[in-house]
Structures are given as structure tokens and as C-alpha cells.
Amino acid sequence: MVCLGQIYGDVLYYATSMFDHYYKGVTYSRPEAYYFWGYYFFMNFIWIVIPGYLLYRSVEASGRAFQALAKQSEVQQGNGHTKKRN
């Protein structure tokens, strides 16, 4: 959940900055291109990539946990014996 909050905050930051830039004419970075791409874009994009990776791993682990639970539930329904598969 923390990963989703971080990604949401970054997307919101980018969206409000772009809105102010295109509709109000207000720019929050220096006019040189390397400041825009280096500080504004790249330094903030890191905070999307890392939580995105952690979110992916978390969803993957949750999926494995639910598969293990389903398998255990299947075994218990057979009174301790595994069901024959056709």
C-alpha cells in the first residue's frame, strides 16, 4: 500500500506541474534542459521505478501465497488425501 501511495504522489506531482506549465505558464525548474531532465524528471522518476518494482514483487508474493492456500484447502477437503486429477 505504501508503494501505491508513493506512485500516486509522484503522478500527482507530475500532473500538477505539467498543468501549471501548460495552462498557467508557471515553470518550477530552471530553463536549461539538463536541469529539467536531470532534477525534475529523472530524480522524481526514480521514486516511481523503485516502488513500482516493489509493488510488482509484492503482488507476485501475494499470488504465490493464495496459490499455496488454495492447494492446502484442496488437500483438507479430501480428508487428508489428495484428489485424483483426470
GROMACS .gro file of C-alpha atoms in nm:
model
   86
    1MET     CA    1   0.000   0.000   0.000
    2VAL     CA    2   0.286   0.239   0.070
    3CYS     CA    3   0.417   0.177  -0.283
    4LEU     CA    4   0.084   0.279  -0.432
    5GLY     CA    5   0.082   0.595  -0.222
    6GLN     CA    6   0.430   0.688  -0.343
    7ILE     CA    7   0.340   0.628  -0.708
    8TYR     CA    8   0.017   0.826  -0.667
    9GLY     CA    9   0.207   1.117  -0.513
   10ASP     CA   10   0.461   1.124  -0.795
   11VAL     CA   11   0.197   1.108  -1.067
   12LEU     CA   12   0.007   1.384  -0.893
   13TYR     CA   13   0.326   1.592  -0.869
   14TYR     CA   14   0.399   1.550  -1.239
   15ALA     CA   15   0.037   1.620  -1.334
   16THR     CA   16   0.005   1.940  -1.131
   17SER     CA   17   0.342   2.067  -1.253
   18MET     CA   18   0.254   2.000  -1.616
   19PHE     CA   19  -0.086   2.163  -1.568
   20ASP     CA   20   0.075   2.475  -1.424
   21HIS     CA   21   0.333   2.478  -1.704
   22TYR     CA   22   0.091   2.444  -1.996
   23TYR     CA   23  -0.215   2.631  -1.867
   24LYS     CA   24  -0.074   2.894  -1.633
   25GLY     CA   25   0.271   2.939  -1.783
   26VAL     CA   26   0.444   2.873  -1.449
   27THR     CA   27   0.762   2.664  -1.462
   28TYR     CA   28   0.911   2.508  -1.149
   29SER     CA   29   1.254   2.424  -1.288
   30ARG     CA   30   1.533   2.624  -1.441
   31PRO     CA   31   1.517   2.683  -1.816
   32GLU     CA   32   1.825   2.473  -1.900
   33ALA     CA   33   1.734   2.132  -2.042
   34TYR     CA   34   1.966   1.933  -1.815
   35TYR     CA   35   1.800   2.077  -1.506
   36PHE     CA   36   1.460   1.970  -1.634
   37TRP     CA   37   1.566   1.619  -1.735
   38GLY     CA   38   1.817   1.568  -1.455
   39TYR     CA   39   1.645   1.711  -1.149
   40TYR     CA   40   1.277   1.738  -1.232
   41PHE     CA   41   1.228   1.426  -1.443
   42PHE     CA   42   1.498   1.172  -1.350
   43MET     CA   43   1.523   1.236  -0.977
   44ASN     CA   44   1.146   1.209  -0.941
   45PHE     CA   45   1.115   0.916  -1.183
   46ILE     CA   46   1.335   0.708  -0.952
   47TRP     CA   47   1.053   0.731  -0.697
   48ILE     CA   48   0.819   0.570  -0.949
   49VAL     CA   49   1.053   0.291  -1.064
   50ILE     CA   50   1.158   0.162  -0.721
   51PRO     CA   51   0.807   0.149  -0.567
   52GLY     CA   52   0.680   0.001  -0.895
   53TYR     CA   53   0.932  -0.280  -0.869
   54LEU     CA   54   0.847  -0.338  -0.503
   55LEU     CA   55   0.476  -0.339  -0.586
   56TYR     CA   56   0.535  -0.598  -0.859
   57ARG     CA   57   0.725  -0.825  -0.620
   58SER     CA   58   0.457  -0.782  -0.354
   59VAL     CA   59   0.176  -0.878  -0.593
   60GLU     CA   60   0.381  -1.176  -0.709
   61ALA     CA   61   0.434  -1.294  -0.348
   62SER     CA   62   0.065  -1.249  -0.270
   63GLY     CA   63  -0.023  -1.459  -0.572
   64ARG     CA   64   0.207  -1.739  -0.454
   65ALA     CA   65   0.052  -1.722  -0.106
   66PHE     CA   66  -0.301  -1.753  -0.246
   67GLN     CA   67  -0.195  -2.048  -0.464
   68ALA     CA   68  -0.046  -2.224  -0.161
   69LEU     CA   69  -0.363  -2.157   0.037
   70ALA     CA   70  -0.580  -2.298  -0.242
   71LYS     CA   71  -0.363  -2.608  -0.261
   72GLN     CA   72  -0.380  -2.658   0.116
   73SER     CA   73  -0.757  -2.608   0.109
   74GLU     CA   74  -0.787  -2.868  -0.166
   75VAL     CA   75  -0.592  -3.120   0.041
   76GLN     CA   76  -0.804  -3.059   0.352
   77GLN     CA   77  -1.128  -3.110   0.160
   78GLY     CA   78  -1.012  -3.459   0.069
   79ASN     CA   79  -0.979  -3.554   0.439
   80GLY     CA   80  -0.604  -3.558   0.418
   81HIS     CA   81  -0.587  -3.735   0.084
   82THR     CA   82  -0.512  -3.557  -0.237
   83LYS     CA   83  -0.776  -3.580  -0.504
   84LYS     CA   84  -0.704  -3.771  -0.821
   85ARG     CA   85  -0.672  -3.549  -1.119
   86ASN     CA   86  -0.811  -3.660  -1.452
   0.00000   0.00000   0.00000
